[in-house]
PDB file of C-alpha atoms and ligand atoms in Angstrom:
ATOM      1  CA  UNK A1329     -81.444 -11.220 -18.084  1.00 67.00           C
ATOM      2  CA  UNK A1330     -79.498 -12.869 -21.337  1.00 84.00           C
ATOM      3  CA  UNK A1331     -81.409 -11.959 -24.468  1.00 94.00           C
ATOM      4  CA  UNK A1332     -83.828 -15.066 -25.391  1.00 97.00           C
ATOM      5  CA  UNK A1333     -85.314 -16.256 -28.668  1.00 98.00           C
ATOM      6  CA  UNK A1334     -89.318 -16.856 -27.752  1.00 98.00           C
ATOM      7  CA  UNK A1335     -92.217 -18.444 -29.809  1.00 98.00           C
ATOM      8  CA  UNK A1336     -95.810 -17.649 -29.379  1.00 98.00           C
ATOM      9  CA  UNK A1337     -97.904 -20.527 -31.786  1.00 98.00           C
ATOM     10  CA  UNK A1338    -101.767 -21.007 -31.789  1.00 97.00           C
ATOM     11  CA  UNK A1339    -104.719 -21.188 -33.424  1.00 95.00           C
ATOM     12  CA  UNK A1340    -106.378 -18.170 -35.332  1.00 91.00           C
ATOM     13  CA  UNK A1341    -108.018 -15.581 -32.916  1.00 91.00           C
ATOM     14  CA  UNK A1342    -106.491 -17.224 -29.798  1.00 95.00           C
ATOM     15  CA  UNK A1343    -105.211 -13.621 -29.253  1.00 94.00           C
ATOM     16  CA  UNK A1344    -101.152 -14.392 -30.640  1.00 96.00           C
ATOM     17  CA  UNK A1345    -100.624 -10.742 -32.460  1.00 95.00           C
ATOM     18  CA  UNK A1346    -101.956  -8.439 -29.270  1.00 96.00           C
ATOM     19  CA  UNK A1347    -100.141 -10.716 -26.843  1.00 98.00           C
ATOM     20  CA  UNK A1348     -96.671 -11.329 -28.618  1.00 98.00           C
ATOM     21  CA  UNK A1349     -96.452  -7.366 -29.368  1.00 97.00           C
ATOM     22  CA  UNK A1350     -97.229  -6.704 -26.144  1.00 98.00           C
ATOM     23  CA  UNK A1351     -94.419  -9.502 -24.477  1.00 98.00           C
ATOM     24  CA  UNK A1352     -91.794  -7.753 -26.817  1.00 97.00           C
ATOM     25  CA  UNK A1353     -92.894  -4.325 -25.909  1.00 96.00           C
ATOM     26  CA  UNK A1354     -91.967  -4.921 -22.224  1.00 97.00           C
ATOM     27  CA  UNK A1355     -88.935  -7.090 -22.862  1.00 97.00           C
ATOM     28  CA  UNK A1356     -87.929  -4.450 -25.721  1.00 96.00           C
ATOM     29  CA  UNK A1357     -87.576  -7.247 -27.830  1.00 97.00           C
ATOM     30  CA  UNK A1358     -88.501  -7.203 -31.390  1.00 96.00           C
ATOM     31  CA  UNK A1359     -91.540  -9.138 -32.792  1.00 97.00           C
ATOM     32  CA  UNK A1360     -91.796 -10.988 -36.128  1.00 97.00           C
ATOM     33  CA  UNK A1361     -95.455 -12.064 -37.401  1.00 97.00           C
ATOM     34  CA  UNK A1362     -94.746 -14.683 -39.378  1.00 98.00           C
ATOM     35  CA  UNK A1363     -98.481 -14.808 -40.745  1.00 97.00           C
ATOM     36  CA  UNK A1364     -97.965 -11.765 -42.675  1.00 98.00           C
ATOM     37  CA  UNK A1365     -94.953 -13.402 -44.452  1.00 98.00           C
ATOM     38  CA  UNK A1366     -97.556 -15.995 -45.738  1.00 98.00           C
ATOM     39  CA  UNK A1367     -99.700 -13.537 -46.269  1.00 98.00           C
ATOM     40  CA  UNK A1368     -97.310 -11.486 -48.536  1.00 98.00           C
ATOM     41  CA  UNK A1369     -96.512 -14.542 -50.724  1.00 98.00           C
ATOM     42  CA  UNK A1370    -100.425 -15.121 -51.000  1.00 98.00           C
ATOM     43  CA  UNK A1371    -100.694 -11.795 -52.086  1.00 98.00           C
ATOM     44  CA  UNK A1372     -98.020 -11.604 -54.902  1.00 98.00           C
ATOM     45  CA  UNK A1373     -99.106 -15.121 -56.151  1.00 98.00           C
ATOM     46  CA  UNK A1374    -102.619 -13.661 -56.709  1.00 98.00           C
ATOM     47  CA  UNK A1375    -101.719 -10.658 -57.666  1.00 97.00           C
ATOM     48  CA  UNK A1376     -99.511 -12.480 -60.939  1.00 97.00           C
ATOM     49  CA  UNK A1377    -102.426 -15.021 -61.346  1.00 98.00           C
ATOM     50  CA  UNK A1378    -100.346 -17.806 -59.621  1.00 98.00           C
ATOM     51  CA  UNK A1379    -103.001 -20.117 -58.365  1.00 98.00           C
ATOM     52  CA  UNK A1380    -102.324 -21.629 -54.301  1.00 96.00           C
ATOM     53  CA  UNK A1381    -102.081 -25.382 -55.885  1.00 96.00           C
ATOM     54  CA  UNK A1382     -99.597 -24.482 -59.027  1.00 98.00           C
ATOM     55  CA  UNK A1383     -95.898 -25.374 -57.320  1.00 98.00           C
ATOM     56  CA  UNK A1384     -93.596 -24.467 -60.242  1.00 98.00           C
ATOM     57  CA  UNK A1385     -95.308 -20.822 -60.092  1.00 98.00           C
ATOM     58  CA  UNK A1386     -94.941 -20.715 -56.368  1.00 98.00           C
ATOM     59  CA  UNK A1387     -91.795 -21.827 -56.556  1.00 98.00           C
ATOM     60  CA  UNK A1388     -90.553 -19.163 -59.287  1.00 98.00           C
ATOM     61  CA  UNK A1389     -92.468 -16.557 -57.188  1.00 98.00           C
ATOM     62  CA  UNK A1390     -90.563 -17.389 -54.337  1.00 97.00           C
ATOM     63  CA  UNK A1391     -86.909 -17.353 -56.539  1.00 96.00           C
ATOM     64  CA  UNK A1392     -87.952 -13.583 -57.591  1.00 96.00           C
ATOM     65  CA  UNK A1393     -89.681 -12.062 -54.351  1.00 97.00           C
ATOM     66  CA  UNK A1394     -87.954  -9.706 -52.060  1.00 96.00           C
ATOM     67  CA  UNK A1395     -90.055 -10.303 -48.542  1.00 97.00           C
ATOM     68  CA  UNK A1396     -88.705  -8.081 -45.653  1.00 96.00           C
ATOM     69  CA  UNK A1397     -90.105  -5.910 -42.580  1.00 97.00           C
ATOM     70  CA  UNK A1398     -88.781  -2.438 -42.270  1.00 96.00           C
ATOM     71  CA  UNK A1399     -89.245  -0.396 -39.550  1.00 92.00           C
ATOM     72  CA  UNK A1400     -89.852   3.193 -39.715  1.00 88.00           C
ATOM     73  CA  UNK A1401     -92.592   6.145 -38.439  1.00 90.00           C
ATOM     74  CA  UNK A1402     -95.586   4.133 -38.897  1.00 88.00           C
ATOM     75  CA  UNK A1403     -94.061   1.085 -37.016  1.00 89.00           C
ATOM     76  CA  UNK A1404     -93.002  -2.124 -38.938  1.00 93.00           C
ATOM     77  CA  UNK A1405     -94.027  -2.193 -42.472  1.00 97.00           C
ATOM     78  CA  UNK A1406     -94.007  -5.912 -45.050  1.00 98.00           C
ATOM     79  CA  UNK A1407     -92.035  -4.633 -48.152  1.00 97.00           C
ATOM     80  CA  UNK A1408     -92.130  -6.759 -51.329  1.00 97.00           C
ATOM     81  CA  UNK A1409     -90.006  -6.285 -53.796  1.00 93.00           C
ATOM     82  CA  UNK A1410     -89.649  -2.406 -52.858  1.00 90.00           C
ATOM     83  CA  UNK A1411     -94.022  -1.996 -52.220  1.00 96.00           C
ATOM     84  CA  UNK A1412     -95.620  -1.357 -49.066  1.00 97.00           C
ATOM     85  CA  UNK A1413     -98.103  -4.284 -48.944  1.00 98.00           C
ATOM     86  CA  UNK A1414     -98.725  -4.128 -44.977  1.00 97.00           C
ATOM     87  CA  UNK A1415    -102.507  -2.640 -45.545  1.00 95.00           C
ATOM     88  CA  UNK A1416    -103.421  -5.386 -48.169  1.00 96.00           C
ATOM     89  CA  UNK A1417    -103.026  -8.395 -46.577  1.00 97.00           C
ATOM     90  CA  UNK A1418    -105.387  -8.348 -44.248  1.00 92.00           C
ATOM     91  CA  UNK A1419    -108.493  -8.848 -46.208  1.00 90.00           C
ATOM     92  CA  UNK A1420    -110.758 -12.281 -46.118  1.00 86.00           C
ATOM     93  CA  UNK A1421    -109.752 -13.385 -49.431  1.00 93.00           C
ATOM     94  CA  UNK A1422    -105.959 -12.951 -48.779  1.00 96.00           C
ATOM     95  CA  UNK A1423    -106.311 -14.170 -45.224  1.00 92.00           C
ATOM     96  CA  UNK A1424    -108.055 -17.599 -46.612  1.00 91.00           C
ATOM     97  CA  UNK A1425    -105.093 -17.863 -49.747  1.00 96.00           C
ATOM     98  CA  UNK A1426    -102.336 -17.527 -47.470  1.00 96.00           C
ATOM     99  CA  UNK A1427    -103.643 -20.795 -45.763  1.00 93.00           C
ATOM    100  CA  UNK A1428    -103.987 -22.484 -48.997  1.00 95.00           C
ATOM    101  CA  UNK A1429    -100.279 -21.083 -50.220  1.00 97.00           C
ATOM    102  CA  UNK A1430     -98.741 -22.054 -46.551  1.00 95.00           C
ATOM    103  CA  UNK A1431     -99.668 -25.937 -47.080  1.00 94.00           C
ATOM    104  CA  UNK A1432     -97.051 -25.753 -50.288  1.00 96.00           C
ATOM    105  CA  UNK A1433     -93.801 -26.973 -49.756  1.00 97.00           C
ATOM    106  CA  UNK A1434     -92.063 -24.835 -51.685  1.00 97.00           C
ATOM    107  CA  UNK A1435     -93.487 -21.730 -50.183  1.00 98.00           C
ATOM    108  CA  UNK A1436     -92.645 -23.183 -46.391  1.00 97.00           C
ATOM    109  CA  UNK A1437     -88.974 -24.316 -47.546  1.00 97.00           C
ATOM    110  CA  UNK A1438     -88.537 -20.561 -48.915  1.00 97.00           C
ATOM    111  CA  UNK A1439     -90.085 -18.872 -45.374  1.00 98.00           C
ATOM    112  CA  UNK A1440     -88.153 -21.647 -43.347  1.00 98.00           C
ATOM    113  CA  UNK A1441     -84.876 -20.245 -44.206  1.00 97.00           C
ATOM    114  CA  UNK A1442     -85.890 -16.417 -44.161  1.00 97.00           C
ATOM    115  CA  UNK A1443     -87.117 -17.090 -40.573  1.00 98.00           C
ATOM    116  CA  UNK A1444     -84.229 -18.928 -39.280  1.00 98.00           C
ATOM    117  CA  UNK A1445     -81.967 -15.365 -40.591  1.00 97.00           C
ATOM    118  CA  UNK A1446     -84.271 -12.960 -38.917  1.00 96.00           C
ATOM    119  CA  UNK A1447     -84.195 -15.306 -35.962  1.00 97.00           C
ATOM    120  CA  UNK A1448     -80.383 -15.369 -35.655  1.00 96.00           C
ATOM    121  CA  UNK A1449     -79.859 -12.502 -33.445  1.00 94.00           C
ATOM    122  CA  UNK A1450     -81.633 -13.100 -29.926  1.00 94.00           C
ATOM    123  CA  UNK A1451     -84.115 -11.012 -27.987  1.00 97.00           C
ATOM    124  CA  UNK A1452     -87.111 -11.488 -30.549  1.00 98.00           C
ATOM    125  CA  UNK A1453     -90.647 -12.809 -29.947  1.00 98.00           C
ATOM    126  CA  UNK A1454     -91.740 -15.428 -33.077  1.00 98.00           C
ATOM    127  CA  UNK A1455     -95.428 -15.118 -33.679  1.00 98.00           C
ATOM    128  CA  UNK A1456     -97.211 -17.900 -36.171  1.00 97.00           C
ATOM    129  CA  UNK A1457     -98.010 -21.907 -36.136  1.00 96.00           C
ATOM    130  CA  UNK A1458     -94.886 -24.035 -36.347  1.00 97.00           C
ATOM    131  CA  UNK A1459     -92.333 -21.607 -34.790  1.00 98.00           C
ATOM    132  CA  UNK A1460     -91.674 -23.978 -31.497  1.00 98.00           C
ATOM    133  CA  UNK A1461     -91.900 -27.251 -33.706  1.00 97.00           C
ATOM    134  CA  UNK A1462     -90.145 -26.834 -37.039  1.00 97.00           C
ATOM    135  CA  UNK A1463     -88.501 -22.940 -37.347  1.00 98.00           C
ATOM    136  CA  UNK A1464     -87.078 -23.012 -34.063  1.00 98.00           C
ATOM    137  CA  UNK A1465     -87.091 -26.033 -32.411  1.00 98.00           C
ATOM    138  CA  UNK A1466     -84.260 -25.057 -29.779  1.00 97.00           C
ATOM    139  CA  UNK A1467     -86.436 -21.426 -28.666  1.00 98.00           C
ATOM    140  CA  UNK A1468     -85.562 -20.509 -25.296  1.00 97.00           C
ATOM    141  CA  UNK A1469     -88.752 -20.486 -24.279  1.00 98.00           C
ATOM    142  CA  UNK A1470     -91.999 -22.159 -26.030  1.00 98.00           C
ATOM    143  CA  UNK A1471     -95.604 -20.978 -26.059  1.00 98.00           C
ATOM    144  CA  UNK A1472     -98.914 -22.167 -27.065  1.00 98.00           C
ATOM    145  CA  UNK A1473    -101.781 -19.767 -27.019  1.00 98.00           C
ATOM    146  CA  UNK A1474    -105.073 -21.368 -27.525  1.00 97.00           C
ATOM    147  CA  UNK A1475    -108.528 -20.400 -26.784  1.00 97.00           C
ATOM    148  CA  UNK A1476    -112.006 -21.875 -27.036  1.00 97.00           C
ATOM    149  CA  UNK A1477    -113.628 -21.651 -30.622  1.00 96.00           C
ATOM    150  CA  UNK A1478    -116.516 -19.507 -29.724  1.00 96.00           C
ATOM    151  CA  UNK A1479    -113.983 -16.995 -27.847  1.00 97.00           C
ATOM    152  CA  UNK A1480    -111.825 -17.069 -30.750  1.00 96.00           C
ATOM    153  CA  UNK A1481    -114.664 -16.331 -32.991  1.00 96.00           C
ATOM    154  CA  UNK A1482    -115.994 -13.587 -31.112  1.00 95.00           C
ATOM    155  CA  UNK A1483    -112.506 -12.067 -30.015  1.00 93.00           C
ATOM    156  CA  UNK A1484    -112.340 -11.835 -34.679  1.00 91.00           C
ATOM    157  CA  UNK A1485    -115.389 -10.393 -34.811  1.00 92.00           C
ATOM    158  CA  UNK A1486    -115.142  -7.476 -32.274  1.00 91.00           C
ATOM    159  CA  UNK A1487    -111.887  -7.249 -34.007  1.00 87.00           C
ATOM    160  CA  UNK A1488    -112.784  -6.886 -37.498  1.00 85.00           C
ATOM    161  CA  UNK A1489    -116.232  -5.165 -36.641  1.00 85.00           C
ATOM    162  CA  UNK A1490    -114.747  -1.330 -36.980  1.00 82.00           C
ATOM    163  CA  UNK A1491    -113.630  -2.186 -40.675  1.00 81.00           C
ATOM    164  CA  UNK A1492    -115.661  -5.043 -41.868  1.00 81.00           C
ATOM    165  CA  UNK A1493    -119.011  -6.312 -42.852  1.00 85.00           C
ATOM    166  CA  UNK A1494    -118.291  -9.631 -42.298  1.00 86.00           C
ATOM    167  CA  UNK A1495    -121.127 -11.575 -40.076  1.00 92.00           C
ATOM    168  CA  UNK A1496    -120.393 -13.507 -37.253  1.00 94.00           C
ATOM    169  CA  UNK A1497    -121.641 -16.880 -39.150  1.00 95.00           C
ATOM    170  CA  UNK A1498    -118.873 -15.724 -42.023  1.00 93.00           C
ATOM    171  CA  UNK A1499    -116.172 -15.265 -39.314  1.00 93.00           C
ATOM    172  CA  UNK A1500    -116.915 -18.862 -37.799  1.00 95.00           C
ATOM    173  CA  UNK A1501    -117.057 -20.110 -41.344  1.00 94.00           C
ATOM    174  CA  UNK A1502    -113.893 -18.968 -41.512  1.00 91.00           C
ATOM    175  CA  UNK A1503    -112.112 -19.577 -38.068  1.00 93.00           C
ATOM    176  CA  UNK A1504    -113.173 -23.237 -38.788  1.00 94.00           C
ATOM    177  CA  UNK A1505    -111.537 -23.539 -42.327  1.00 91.00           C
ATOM    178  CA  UNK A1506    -108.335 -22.036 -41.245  1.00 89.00           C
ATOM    179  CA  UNK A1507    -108.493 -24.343 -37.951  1.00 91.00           C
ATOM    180  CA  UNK A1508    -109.227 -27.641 -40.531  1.00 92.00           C
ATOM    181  CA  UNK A1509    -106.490 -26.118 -42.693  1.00 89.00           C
ATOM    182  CA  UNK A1510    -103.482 -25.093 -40.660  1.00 90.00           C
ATOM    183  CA  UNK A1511    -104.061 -28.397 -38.290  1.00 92.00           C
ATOM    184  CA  UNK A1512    -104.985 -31.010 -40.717  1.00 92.00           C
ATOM    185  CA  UNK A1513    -101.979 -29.827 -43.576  1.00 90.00           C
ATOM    186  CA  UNK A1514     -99.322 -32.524 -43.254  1.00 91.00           C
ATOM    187  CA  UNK A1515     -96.356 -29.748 -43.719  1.00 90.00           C
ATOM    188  CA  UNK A1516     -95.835 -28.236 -40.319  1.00 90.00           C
ATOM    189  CA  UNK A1517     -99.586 -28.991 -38.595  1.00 92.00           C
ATOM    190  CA  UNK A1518    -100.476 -26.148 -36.118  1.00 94.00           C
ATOM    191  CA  UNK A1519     -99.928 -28.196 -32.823  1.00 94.00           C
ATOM    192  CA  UNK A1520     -98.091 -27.483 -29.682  1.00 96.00           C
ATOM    193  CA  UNK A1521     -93.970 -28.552 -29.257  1.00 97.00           C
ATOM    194  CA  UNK A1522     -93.799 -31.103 -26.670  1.00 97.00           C
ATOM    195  CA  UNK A1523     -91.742 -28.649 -24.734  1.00 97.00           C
ATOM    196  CA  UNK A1524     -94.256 -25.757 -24.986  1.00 98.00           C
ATOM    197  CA  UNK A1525     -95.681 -24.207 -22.191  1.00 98.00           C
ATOM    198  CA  UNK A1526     -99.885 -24.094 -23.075  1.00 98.00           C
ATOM    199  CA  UNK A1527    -101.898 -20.872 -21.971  1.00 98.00           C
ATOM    200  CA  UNK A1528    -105.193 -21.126 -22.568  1.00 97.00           C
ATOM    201  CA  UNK A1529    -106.587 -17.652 -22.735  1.00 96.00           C
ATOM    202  CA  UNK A1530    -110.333 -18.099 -23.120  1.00 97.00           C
ATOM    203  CA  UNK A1531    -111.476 -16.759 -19.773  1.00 95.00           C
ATOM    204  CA  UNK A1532    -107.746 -14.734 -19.361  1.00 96.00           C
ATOM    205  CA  UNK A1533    -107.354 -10.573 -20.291  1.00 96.00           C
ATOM    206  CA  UNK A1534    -104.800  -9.815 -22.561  1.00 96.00           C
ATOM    207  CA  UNK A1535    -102.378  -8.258 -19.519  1.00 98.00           C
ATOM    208  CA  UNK A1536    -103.233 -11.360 -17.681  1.00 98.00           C
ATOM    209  CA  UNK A1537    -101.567 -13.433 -20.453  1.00 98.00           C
ATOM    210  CA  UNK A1538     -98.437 -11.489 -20.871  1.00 98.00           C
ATOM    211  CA  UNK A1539     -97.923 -11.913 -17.165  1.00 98.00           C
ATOM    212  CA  UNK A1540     -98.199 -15.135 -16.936  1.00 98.00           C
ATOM    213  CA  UNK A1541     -95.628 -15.401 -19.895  1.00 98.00           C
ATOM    214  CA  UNK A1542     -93.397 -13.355 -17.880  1.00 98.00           C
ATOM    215  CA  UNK A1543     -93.381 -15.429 -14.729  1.00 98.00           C
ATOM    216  CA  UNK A1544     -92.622 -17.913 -16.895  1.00 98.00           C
ATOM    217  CA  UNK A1545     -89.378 -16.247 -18.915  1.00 97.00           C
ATOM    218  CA  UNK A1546     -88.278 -15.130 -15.372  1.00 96.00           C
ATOM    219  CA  UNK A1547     -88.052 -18.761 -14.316  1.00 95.00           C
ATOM    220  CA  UNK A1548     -86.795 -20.012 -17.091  1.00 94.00           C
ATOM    221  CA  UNK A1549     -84.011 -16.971 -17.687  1.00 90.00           C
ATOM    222  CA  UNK A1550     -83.436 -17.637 -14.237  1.00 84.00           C
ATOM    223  CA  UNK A1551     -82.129 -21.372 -14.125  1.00 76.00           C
TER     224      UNK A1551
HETATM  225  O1   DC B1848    -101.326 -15.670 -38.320  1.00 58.20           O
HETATM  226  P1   DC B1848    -102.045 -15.348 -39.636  1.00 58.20           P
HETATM  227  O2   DC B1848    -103.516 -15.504 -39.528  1.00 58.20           O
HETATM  228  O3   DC B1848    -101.657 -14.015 -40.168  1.00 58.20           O
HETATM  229  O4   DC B1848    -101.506 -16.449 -40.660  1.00 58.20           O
HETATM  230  C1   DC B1848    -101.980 -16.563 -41.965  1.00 58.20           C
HETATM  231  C2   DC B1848    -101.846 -18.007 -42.427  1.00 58.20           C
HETATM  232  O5   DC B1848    -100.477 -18.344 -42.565  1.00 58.20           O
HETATM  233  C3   DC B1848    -102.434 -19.042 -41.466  1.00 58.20           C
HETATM  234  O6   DC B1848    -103.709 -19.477 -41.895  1.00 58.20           O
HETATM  235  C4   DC B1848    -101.476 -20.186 -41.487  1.00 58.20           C
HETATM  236  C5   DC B1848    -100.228 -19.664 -42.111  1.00 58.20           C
HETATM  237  N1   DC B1848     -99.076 -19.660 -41.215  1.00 58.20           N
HETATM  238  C6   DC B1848     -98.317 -20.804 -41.166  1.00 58.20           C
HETATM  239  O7   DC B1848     -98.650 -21.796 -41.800  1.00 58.20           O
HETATM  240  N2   DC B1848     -97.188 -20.816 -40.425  1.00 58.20           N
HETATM  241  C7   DC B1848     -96.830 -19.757 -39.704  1.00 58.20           C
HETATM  242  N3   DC B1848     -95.692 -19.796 -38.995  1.00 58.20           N
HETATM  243  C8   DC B1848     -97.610 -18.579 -39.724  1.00 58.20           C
HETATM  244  C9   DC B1848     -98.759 -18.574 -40.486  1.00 58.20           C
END
């Protein structure tokens, strides 16, 4: 089978990271979150006091910063400007910023073109929200992963239970901002490509998902 370029968008907790790293495990593809690139400029801006709304700060952040994944013994890593930052995005606070930073212009005009260079060489699955529609409009093959809100809120909390205090009520607090947020923005709105195959994965297991996705590559690879 030719090597394909594949994007995997959808709302937060619809189960994207598990099910993309898993699709490009047993294609032996490579997978690129694309959150944690938004995440990584959310970071940097707070961590030099640039606030989400201030555009010429943004902007200068974005002239300066060195964004990359390496890979190495403990699996891909996000490097800025030569520091490990992979362990400190994750947190609530940099999770909400990065969906304040990613309705900026200037922030999605600097990620645009970084994407379209990692996506140049084929046989990579793109994880995030506007990877079919606006990154990579002519992907091989299009997904949308969705799942109802109560799932998705659930499917977070299970997930964040082992390191996190965070109540459930907090979690759907915050599933529902990010949903208002990443849909509602008039930059690249979360919402399916026209030509995207939708999976809705509320009462499907993970394996169950990447199967169907890879019925679907077959047939497509195939014509
Ligand atoms: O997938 P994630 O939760 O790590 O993404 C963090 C934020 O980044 C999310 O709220 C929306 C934004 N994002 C985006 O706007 N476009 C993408 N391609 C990926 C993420």
């Amino acid at each position: 089978m030719q090597f394909l370029l594949i994007t995997i968008d959808g709302p937060a907790g619809a189960g994207k990271t598990t099910v993309s790293r898993k699709l490009a495990q047993s294609l032996g593809y490579r997978y690129i979150d694309t959150g944690a690139l938004y995440r990584g400029v959310a970071f940097e801006a707070k961590l030099r006091g640039i606030r989400h709304d201030d555009d010429e700060g943004l902007e200068h952040l974005c002239r300066v910063l060195d964004i990359k994944f390496v890979s190495g013994k403990k699996g891909t890593r996000l490097i800025t400007n030569d520091s490990d930052i992979t362990d400190q995005i994750r947190t609530p606070e940099i999770t909400m910023l990065a969906s304040a930073v990613s309705a900026r212009s200037v922030v999605r005009k600097y990620l645009l073109g970084l994407q379209k260079d990692m996506g140049k060489e084929k046989g990579v699955v793109f994880e995030g929200r506007d990877m079919g529609t606006v990154v990579f409009p002519d992907a091989d093959v299009k997904f949308y992963l969705d799942a109802s809100c109560k799932t998705r809120i659930l499917r977070r909390y299970k997930e964040l239970l082992p390191k996190s205090s965070a109540t459930l009520e907090e979690i759907e607090r915050d599933i529902k901002n990010r949903d208002e947020n990443d849909s509602a923005r008039t930059l690249a709105p979360l919402k399916p490509a026209k030509d995207a195959i939708i999976i809705d994965s509320t009462v499907l297991s993970v394996k169950e998902v990447v199967e169907l996705m890879l019925t679907h590559i077959q047939k497509i690879a195939g014509r």
